[in-house]
Amino acid sequence: MSHREHIEELLDAIGRSELNAFITVDYEGARRQAEEADAGELDGRLAGIAVAIKDAISTKGLRTTCASKMLEHYVPPYDAFVVKKLREEGAVIIGKTNMDEFSMGTSTETSFIGPCKNPWDLERVPGGSSGGSAAAVAAHEADLALGSDTGGSIRCPASFCGVVGLKPTYGRVSRNGLVSYGNSMEQIGPIARTVETCAALFEVIAGYDPWDSTSRDAPVPHYVSRLADEITGLEVGVPQDFFGEGVDPVVENATWEAIAVLESLGVHAKETSMPNLKYALSAYYIQAMSEASSNLARYSGIIYGTRVQKDHDWHTTFSENRASGFGKEVKRRILLGTYALSAGYYDKYYLKARKARALISRDFQRAFKQFDALIAPTMPFTAFKIGEKTEDPLSLYKVDINTVPINLANVPSLSIPCGRKGHLPIGMQIIGDQFNEQLLFNIGFQFEQNTNNKHAV
Amino acid sequence: MITKTDVEQIARLACIKLHEEDMQAFTIQFNAILEYFEELEAIEAELTEQEERNVLRADEVTPSLTQEDALANAPRVESGYFRGPRIL
């Protein structure tokens, strides 16, 4: 099959789809890039491969909305660092995927174009916030996808949609061109149907970028060539704190069965505890909301974005523009972040959250002195129904209990399918020390080779 | 406990005009969320050295956006400038 035929099949699938996984499909651009690949004008490690990009990542000349009415008509004048890397390797940018507005959510329900659906069950959420990316990969509407993960936004939808997703070490992938939400925690990362293709995409997007002041100047290993490295003799910790109240027993069992598979491959597993994880949810939300209140201050409808008012004073104009451009969850987080940073409350909320983050990081540092990796359920349960948690924001925040500690500690975590509850996929996360993504791929690859979890619909 | 007046004040600080019904819902929701956050009051840790370090690039002049590109997404433009709301 030619690249053009392959892309045409994917565009057909997107056209027929009920998932609402894409906000913008670049029919013309994708066809042109596929033809260039067929003509041998594009070469590289991803030549002719269709990559779907979360709509929070800037694509030059291709609308980037962040699933917000605020950016409904925004066309970036530059490519994000990761998109430049994809183009250099010949990838076909097939379109921009649906997400929670400004990446704030766990269900891809708050998008201005409406919710994305789970390919395994159209009445359920695909997870979020990178729900469109995971759904598109699971349903063969794209070969690979990029998401971003501030508190679980790659791993949650990977888990709910039965695909592989990596939240990289903070600083491993440039955030240049990623629309900021919680900038001290977020990373762009790959979503794929197999560990091998996930590693291949990661190898392309990782690396130093002088245009991200938190990017780390460290060499990028050849993850794929060392994918099949031995895992025998590795020490793996299983922190009981990830199996707390609210974790579905079926998910818990699937995780333990997966650990048994790894033990049969020569891995030593041992229970452990990380006592400060109990503070993770509060620490994450306070910090993310505080950062959001600052990062989203730029949307005033003057330089770009929705503008509704014409001849009022600046405060009224900004306030009306922001009222009209932002959805409810975005407003909630900006307001709570503004409150947490305001005079008299900074010590009570933001400073306490910073301290909790330090304690949680130290828990991880201690764990990685004893263990090579940690294993835990990615999500406490399988995909929930659309609309089930929209009325009570706190109940939706609590869904992130197992994913947020990883972002607070700046460490990498790979979510892979490890079983099923009925027809719905279950995911487990393999967590490693900073810059140890290779080991996560090795464990994930061996698990995948020795089990039979179907990755796609 | 925060009141509707508090929410109104925060919204003013954040430059977001709120409708009456949102203000009421947010007041209830914010109290529930802030009450949950109070679990952090027990924490008595010292912050040691900063975890994240900013690394600055060399201060070299490189091409940046053209004026045309910079203005392309602006809702209102006048004579090559962004047109903002009046200040006074």
XYZ file of C-alpha atoms in Angstrom:
545
model
C 0.000 0.000 0.000
C 1.291 3.481 -0.795
C 1.491 6.152 1.880
C -1.251 8.042 0.057
C -3.556 4.995 0.166
C -2.792 4.486 3.842
C -3.586 8.131 4.668
C -6.773 7.938 2.584
C -7.920 4.933 4.660
C -7.346 6.860 7.864
C -9.153 9.959 6.517
C -12.088 7.705 5.557
C -12.138 6.219 9.044
C -12.144 9.716 10.567
C -14.960 10.774 8.238
C -17.111 7.785 9.267
C -16.240 8.018 12.948
C -18.698 8.726 15.772
C -15.917 9.393 18.270
C -15.442 13.159 17.821
C -11.724 12.533 18.313
C -10.609 15.391 16.030
C -11.213 19.120 16.260
C -9.460 19.846 12.954
C -8.515 17.353 10.235
C -5.872 18.504 7.765
C -7.153 16.636 4.693
C -5.193 18.688 2.206
C -1.939 18.804 4.171
C -2.057 15.100 5.053
C -2.619 14.088 1.410
C 0.181 16.357 0.236
C 2.623 15.028 2.852
C 1.686 11.426 1.976
C 2.335 12.115 -1.697
C 5.692 13.637 -0.814
C 6.507 10.499 1.162
C 5.535 8.323 -1.826
C 7.710 10.437 -4.101
C 10.633 9.931 -1.756
C 10.735 13.645 -0.934
C 10.113 12.924 2.741
C 12.426 10.584 4.489
C 13.225 9.912 8.086
C 12.227 7.604 10.869
C 8.506 8.435 10.588
C 8.147 8.846 6.801
C 4.486 8.501 5.820
C 3.354 7.692 9.380
C 0.170 9.547 10.391
C 0.521 11.358 13.694
C -2.452 13.049 15.376
C -1.566 16.031 17.555
C -3.367 17.173 20.675
C -4.912 20.557 19.953
C -2.842 22.140 22.757
C 0.316 21.799 20.646
C 1.049 24.547 18.101
C 1.077 23.643 14.401
C 2.136 26.363 11.992
C -0.720 27.377 9.718
C -3.062 24.761 11.225
C -5.715 25.968 13.665
C -4.904 25.231 17.319
C -7.896 25.792 19.591
C -7.049 24.067 22.879
C -10.701 22.961 22.655
C -11.661 26.480 23.737
C -13.973 29.039 22.211
C -11.271 31.513 23.272
C -8.940 30.139 20.568
C -11.597 29.038 18.065
C -9.906 30.927 15.228
C -6.284 30.906 16.418
C -3.735 29.856 13.779
C -0.200 29.552 15.221
C 2.556 31.397 13.343
C 5.094 28.738 14.386
C 5.489 24.985 14.966
C 6.042 23.580 18.441
C 9.518 22.041 18.882
C 8.010 18.518 18.815
C 6.090 19.247 15.604
C 9.288 20.469 13.932
C 10.916 17.193 14.981
C 8.024 15.185 13.492
C 8.246 17.060 10.203
C 12.025 16.529 10.059
C 11.398 12.785 10.321
C 8.792 12.777 7.547
C 5.669 12.296 9.696
C 2.252 13.146 8.252
C 0.361 15.528 10.566
C -3.159 14.211 10.050
C -5.035 16.527 12.398
C -5.588 18.081 15.787
C -7.317 16.044 18.459
C -10.120 16.750 20.891
C -9.296 17.382 24.526
C -10.559 18.987 27.692
C -10.558 22.766 27.349
C -7.004 24.016 28.021
C -6.113 20.454 29.183
C -8.162 20.895 32.357
C -10.000 17.644 32.846
C -9.997 13.868 33.003
C -12.747 13.018 30.555
C -12.561 15.129 27.345
C -16.074 16.379 28.050
C -15.342 20.112 28.396
C -14.318 20.723 24.772
C -16.147 23.510 22.944
C -16.959 21.055 20.126
C -18.520 18.565 22.574
C -17.283 15.394 24.263
C -15.060 12.776 22.658
C -16.271 9.189 23.035
C -14.540 6.005 24.095
C -14.003 3.679 21.109
C -14.804 0.624 23.280
C -18.134 2.058 24.442
C -19.653 5.158 22.861
C -21.554 6.019 26.060
C -18.319 6.349 28.000
C -15.540 8.916 28.207
C -12.157 8.214 26.587
C -10.404 9.767 29.593
C -8.610 13.054 29.438
C -7.412 15.502 28.862
C -5.708 13.986 25.752
C -8.822 11.870 25.055
C -8.972 12.530 21.318
C -5.359 11.431 20.842
C -5.856 8.114 22.671
C -9.255 7.428 21.042
C -7.873 8.149 17.546
C -4.964 5.732 18.030
C -7.151 3.005 19.576
C -9.698 3.273 16.742
C -7.086 3.305 13.940
C -7.885 6.892 12.966
C -4.164 7.683 13.331
C -0.996 5.595 13.570
C 0.434 7.503 16.501
C -0.448 10.565 18.544
C 0.988 13.222 20.804
C -0.697 14.197 24.035
C 0.350 16.271 27.007
C 0.296 15.191 30.644
C 0.085 17.704 33.504
C -1.585 15.418 36.056
C -2.350 12.260 34.072
C -3.637 13.609 30.767
C -1.735 11.054 28.630
C -1.876 8.047 30.946
C -5.570 8.352 31.852
C -6.884 8.211 28.267
C -4.260 5.581 27.365
C -5.628 3.468 30.205
C -9.321 4.041 29.348
C -8.775 3.438 25.604
C -6.441 0.417 25.909
C -3.325 1.970 24.363
C 0.233 2.785 25.458
C 1.102 6.292 26.704
C 4.196 7.837 28.233
C 4.481 10.818 30.584
C 8.192 11.624 30.194
C 10.591 12.973 32.815
C 10.046 16.716 33.301
C 12.551 18.468 31.029
C 13.026 15.549 28.597
C 10.676 16.950 25.921
C 10.508 20.639 25.033
C 7.343 22.487 26.027
C 7.999 25.155 23.418
C 4.730 25.558 21.505
C 2.643 23.708 24.084
C -0.146 25.929 25.397
C 0.711 26.245 29.089
C -1.614 25.127 31.868
C 0.462 23.829 34.810
C 3.901 24.516 33.424
C 5.970 23.143 36.317
C 4.414 19.703 35.807
C 3.478 19.187 32.180
C 5.226 17.254 29.446
C 4.333 16.348 25.879
C 4.441 12.588 25.326
C 3.704 9.774 22.842
C 0.569 7.604 22.533
C 0.744 4.379 20.471
C -0.725 0.894 20.111
C 2.510 -0.870 21.069
C 5.432 -0.168 23.384
C 7.819 -0.320 20.429
C 6.060 2.386 18.396
C 5.616 4.467 21.554
C 9.391 4.309 22.097
C 10.028 5.126 18.425
C 7.895 8.282 18.608
C 9.476 9.272 21.928
C 12.950 8.943 20.445
C 11.977 11.562 17.837
C 10.405 14.169 20.155
C 12.823 13.948 23.114
C 15.831 16.232 23.332
C 17.224 19.583 24.328
C 15.633 22.807 23.149
C 17.168 26.163 24.060
C 13.679 27.701 23.696
C 12.395 25.875 26.784
C 14.220 27.102 29.866
C 13.381 23.879 31.723
C 14.594 21.575 28.936
C 17.484 19.329 29.994
C 20.594 19.106 27.841
C 21.130 15.340 28.043
C 21.724 12.896 25.165
C 18.669 10.974 23.892
C 19.255 7.183 24.037
C 18.264 4.878 21.161
C 15.328 3.446 23.071
C 14.123 1.157 20.274
C 17.450 -0.580 19.661
C 17.616 -1.566 23.334
C 13.933 -2.429 23.655
C 14.466 -6.156 24.233
C 17.070 -5.742 26.996
C 16.818 -8.283 29.820
C 14.583 -7.446 32.764
C 15.493 -10.507 34.837
C 16.666 -9.577 38.309
C 15.031 -6.123 38.374
C 13.602 -4.996 41.699
C 10.088 -3.600 41.402
C 8.179 -1.860 44.195
C 4.404 -1.976 44.560
C 3.354 0.973 46.734
C 0.186 0.112 48.672
C -0.752 3.799 48.564
C -1.865 3.398 44.921
C -4.405 0.747 45.982
C -6.411 2.892 48.383
C -10.126 3.369 48.880
C -11.977 3.772 45.604
C -9.798 1.435 43.554
C -12.009 -1.111 41.799
C -11.094 -4.650 43.013
C -11.106 -5.821 39.380
C -8.449 -3.196 38.556
C -6.491 -4.177 41.654
C -6.561 -7.871 40.640
C -5.516 -7.098 37.064
C -2.517 -5.163 38.395
C -1.452 -8.015 40.671
C -1.862 -10.513 37.825
C 0.386 -8.313 35.686
C 2.950 -8.234 38.480
C 2.788 -12.057 38.591
C 3.584 -12.131 34.853
C 6.646 -9.943 35.475
C 7.699 -12.207 38.364
C 7.508 -15.179 36.003
C 10.003 -13.274 33.828
C 12.478 -12.989 36.689
C 11.482 -9.616 38.161
C 11.436 -9.378 41.967
C 8.360 -7.559 43.257
C 7.870 -6.289 46.778
C 5.218 -4.183 48.482
C 6.267 -0.798 49.764
C 4.693 2.406 51.022
C 4.959 6.098 50.177
C 3.226 7.819 53.095
C 3.120 11.341 51.648
C 1.135 10.319 48.567
C -2.008 11.040 50.557
C -1.305 14.758 50.011
C -0.824 14.445 46.248
C -4.302 15.387 45.048
C -4.496 18.626 47.043
C -0.878 19.527 46.267
C -1.439 18.930 42.561
C -4.683 20.877 42.260
C -3.497 23.883 44.256
C -0.317 24.115 42.234
C -1.967 23.472 38.847
C -4.731 26.007 39.518
C -2.234 28.612 40.730
C -0.113 28.154 37.619
C -3.240 28.203 35.437
C -4.378 31.524 36.899
C -1.061 33.011 35.815
C -0.647 31.172 32.491
C -4.160 32.007 31.296
C -3.881 35.699 32.166
C -2.620 36.237 28.598
C -6.073 35.550 27.127
C -7.604 38.986 27.053
C -8.835 39.001 23.456
C -6.416 41.704 22.349
C -3.359 40.006 20.821
C -5.345 36.890 19.899
C -8.490 35.138 21.022
C -12.176 35.866 21.265
C -13.155 39.517 21.530
C -16.736 40.524 22.136
C -16.687 44.073 23.426
C -15.671 47.125 21.518
C -15.852 50.388 23.379
C -15.584 49.746 27.088
C -12.774 50.425 29.518
C -10.050 47.775 29.601
C -11.242 45.962 32.751
C -14.769 45.523 31.402
C -13.465 44.525 27.983
C -11.069 41.901 29.376
C -13.679 40.558 31.797
C -16.328 40.217 29.087
C -13.901 38.617 26.643
C -12.766 36.102 29.239
C -16.336 35.405 30.394
C -17.347 34.621 26.837
C -14.214 32.703 25.745
C -13.664 30.354 28.698
C -15.832 27.408 29.743
C -16.903 26.674 33.321
C -14.059 24.380 34.378
C -11.437 26.811 33.107
C -13.107 29.633 35.040
C -13.241 27.467 38.179
C -9.524 26.721 38.036
C -8.470 30.289 37.249
C -10.577 31.601 40.133
C -9.383 29.008 42.647
C -5.784 29.617 41.555
C -6.262 33.365 41.924
C -7.627 32.751 45.427
C -4.781 30.381 46.396
C -2.201 32.980 45.383
C -3.959 35.998 46.880
C -2.664 37.930 49.877
C -3.441 36.153 53.125
C -3.964 32.724 51.529
C -0.591 32.115 49.856
C 0.910 30.463 52.958
C -2.202 28.396 53.615
C -2.524 26.950 50.112
C 0.316 27.524 47.661
C 3.209 27.256 50.126
C 1.699 24.138 51.748
C 1.301 22.604 48.293
C 4.976 23.293 47.544
C 5.948 21.604 50.781
C 3.724 18.617 50.056
C 5.325 18.365 46.626
C 8.788 18.265 48.205
C 7.691 15.479 50.588
C 6.212 13.469 47.714
C 9.406 13.894 45.659
C 11.418 12.622 48.615
C 9.143 9.553 48.847
C 9.984 8.775 45.212
C 13.717 9.404 45.738
C 13.687 6.974 48.670
C 11.774 4.379 46.648
C 14.241 4.545 43.746
C 17.150 3.895 46.107
C 15.541 0.514 46.777
C 13.704 -0.261 43.514
C 14.403 0.001 39.777
C 10.758 0.764 39.048
C 7.327 1.002 40.686
C 4.079 -0.512 39.463
C 0.548 0.739 40.141
C -2.891 0.937 38.553
C -2.992 3.981 36.232
C -6.620 4.759 37.032
C -8.675 3.542 40.010
C -11.343 2.186 37.664
C -12.287 1.757 34.012
C -13.898 4.430 31.798
C -16.990 6.040 33.346
C -20.121 7.241 31.575
C -20.304 10.581 29.779
C -22.015 13.066 32.119
C -21.542 10.880 35.199
C -19.174 13.253 36.995
C -19.831 16.658 35.433
C -22.036 18.013 38.253
C -19.507 17.544 41.048
C -16.023 18.896 40.170
C -14.352 17.472 43.294
C -15.483 13.935 42.432
C -13.867 14.329 39.011
C -10.626 15.675 40.538
C -10.409 12.587 42.759
C -10.204 10.351 39.678
C -6.606 11.613 39.237
C -5.439 10.174 42.550
C -2.913 7.734 41.027
C -1.592 9.882 38.188
C -0.825 13.247 39.846
C 1.970 12.054 42.204
C 4.150 11.284 39.160
C 3.912 14.855 37.836
C 4.651 16.311 41.271
C 7.843 14.203 41.428
C 8.945 15.023 37.831
C 9.478 11.295 37.114
C 8.441 9.293 34.011
C 5.548 6.824 33.887
C 4.440 4.481 31.113
C 0.812 3.323 31.056
C 0.148 0.033 29.245
C -2.949 -2.157 28.923
C -2.933 -4.998 31.471
C -6.416 -6.482 31.350
C -10.074 -5.827 31.011
C -13.246 -5.377 33.003
C -15.909 -6.695 30.663
C -15.174 -4.914 27.387
C -13.360 -1.975 29.017
C -9.546 -1.792 29.103
C -7.536 -1.573 32.338
C -4.149 0.149 32.408
C -1.169 -0.131 34.710
C 1.641 2.359 35.060
C 5.323 1.530 35.273
C 7.046 4.404 37.051
C 10.796 5.029 36.902
C 13.419 7.373 38.222
C 14.138 10.592 36.293
C 15.507 10.010 32.763
C 15.059 6.242 33.058
C 12.424 5.882 30.321
C 14.470 3.058 28.757
C 13.762 0.756 31.678
C 10.017 1.494 31.481
C 9.997 0.551 27.801
C 11.946 -2.651 28.550
C 9.514 -3.782 31.246
C 6.507 -2.774 29.140
C 7.873 -4.553 26.073
C 8.545 -7.831 27.905
C 5.087 -7.692 29.484
C 3.495 -7.068 26.092
C 5.450 -9.924 24.461
C 4.333 -12.357 27.156
C 0.664 -11.420 27.411
C -2.207 -10.939 25.037
C -3.893 -7.597 25.649
C -5.437 -6.413 22.438
C -4.444 -2.791 21.996
C -6.959 -1.498 19.525
C -10.644 -1.670 18.742
C -15.921 29.394 54.454
C -16.061 31.675 51.442
C -19.117 33.665 50.493
C -20.652 34.786 47.231
C -19.103 38.206 47.834
C -15.662 36.542 48.069
C -16.222 34.764 44.750
C -17.281 38.056 43.196
C -14.082 39.683 44.469
C -11.880 36.827 43.143
C -13.616 37.041 39.770
C -12.878 40.766 39.660
C -9.195 40.083 40.409
C -9.091 37.407 37.692
C -10.885 39.644 35.141
C -13.721 37.195 34.504
C -17.286 38.483 34.566
C -19.529 35.896 36.242
C -23.246 35.379 35.835
C -25.371 35.135 38.953
C -26.021 31.394 38.578
C -22.308 30.585 38.107
C -21.486 32.689 41.154
C -23.895 30.672 43.276
C -22.719 27.287 42.000
C -19.057 28.256 42.332
C -19.549 29.383 45.941
C -20.846 25.947 46.909
C -18.226 24.075 44.852
C -15.309 26.215 46.041
C -16.188 25.587 49.666
C -16.185 21.828 49.103
C -12.866 21.952 47.225
C -11.138 24.296 49.688
C -12.322 22.156 52.584
C -10.660 19.163 50.909
C -7.420 21.152 50.505
C -7.316 21.773 54.253
C -5.719 18.345 54.708
C -2.425 20.087 53.846
C -2.547 22.097 57.070
C -0.884 19.173 58.876
C 2.276 19.523 56.782
C 5.331 20.936 58.523
C 8.144 20.388 56.010
C 11.080 22.591 55.166
C 11.677 23.486 51.544
C 15.266 22.793 50.603
C 16.893 23.760 47.330
C 14.680 24.507 44.345
C 13.762 21.390 42.373
C 13.312 23.094 39.029
C 16.100 25.228 37.696
C 15.696 27.651 34.853
C 18.493 27.479 32.328
C 18.910 30.574 30.215
C 20.018 30.377 26.606
C 22.744 32.615 25.187
C 21.451 36.131 24.517
C 21.905 36.065 20.762
C 19.750 37.910 18.269
C 17.842 35.517 15.977
C 14.958 36.148 13.572
C 11.567 36.281 15.294
C 7.985 36.719 14.103
C 7.340 39.244 11.372
C 4.955 42.089 12.163
C 2.425 40.519 9.809
C 2.598 37.136 11.601
C 2.414 38.767 15.027
C -0.750 40.673 14.113
C -2.409 37.861 12.138
C -4.505 36.543 15.061
C -5.451 39.894 16.595
C -9.198 40.663 16.571
C -8.542 44.386 16.046
C -5.549 45.921 14.341
C -4.849 49.535 13.400
C -1.893 50.899 11.385
C 0.278 47.881 12.203
C -0.567 47.925 15.934
C -2.797 45.868 18.232
C -5.886 47.931 18.971
C -6.651 47.655 22.698
C -9.528 48.975 24.787
C -9.337 52.507 26.119
C -7.453 52.984 29.367
C -9.353 56.032 30.706
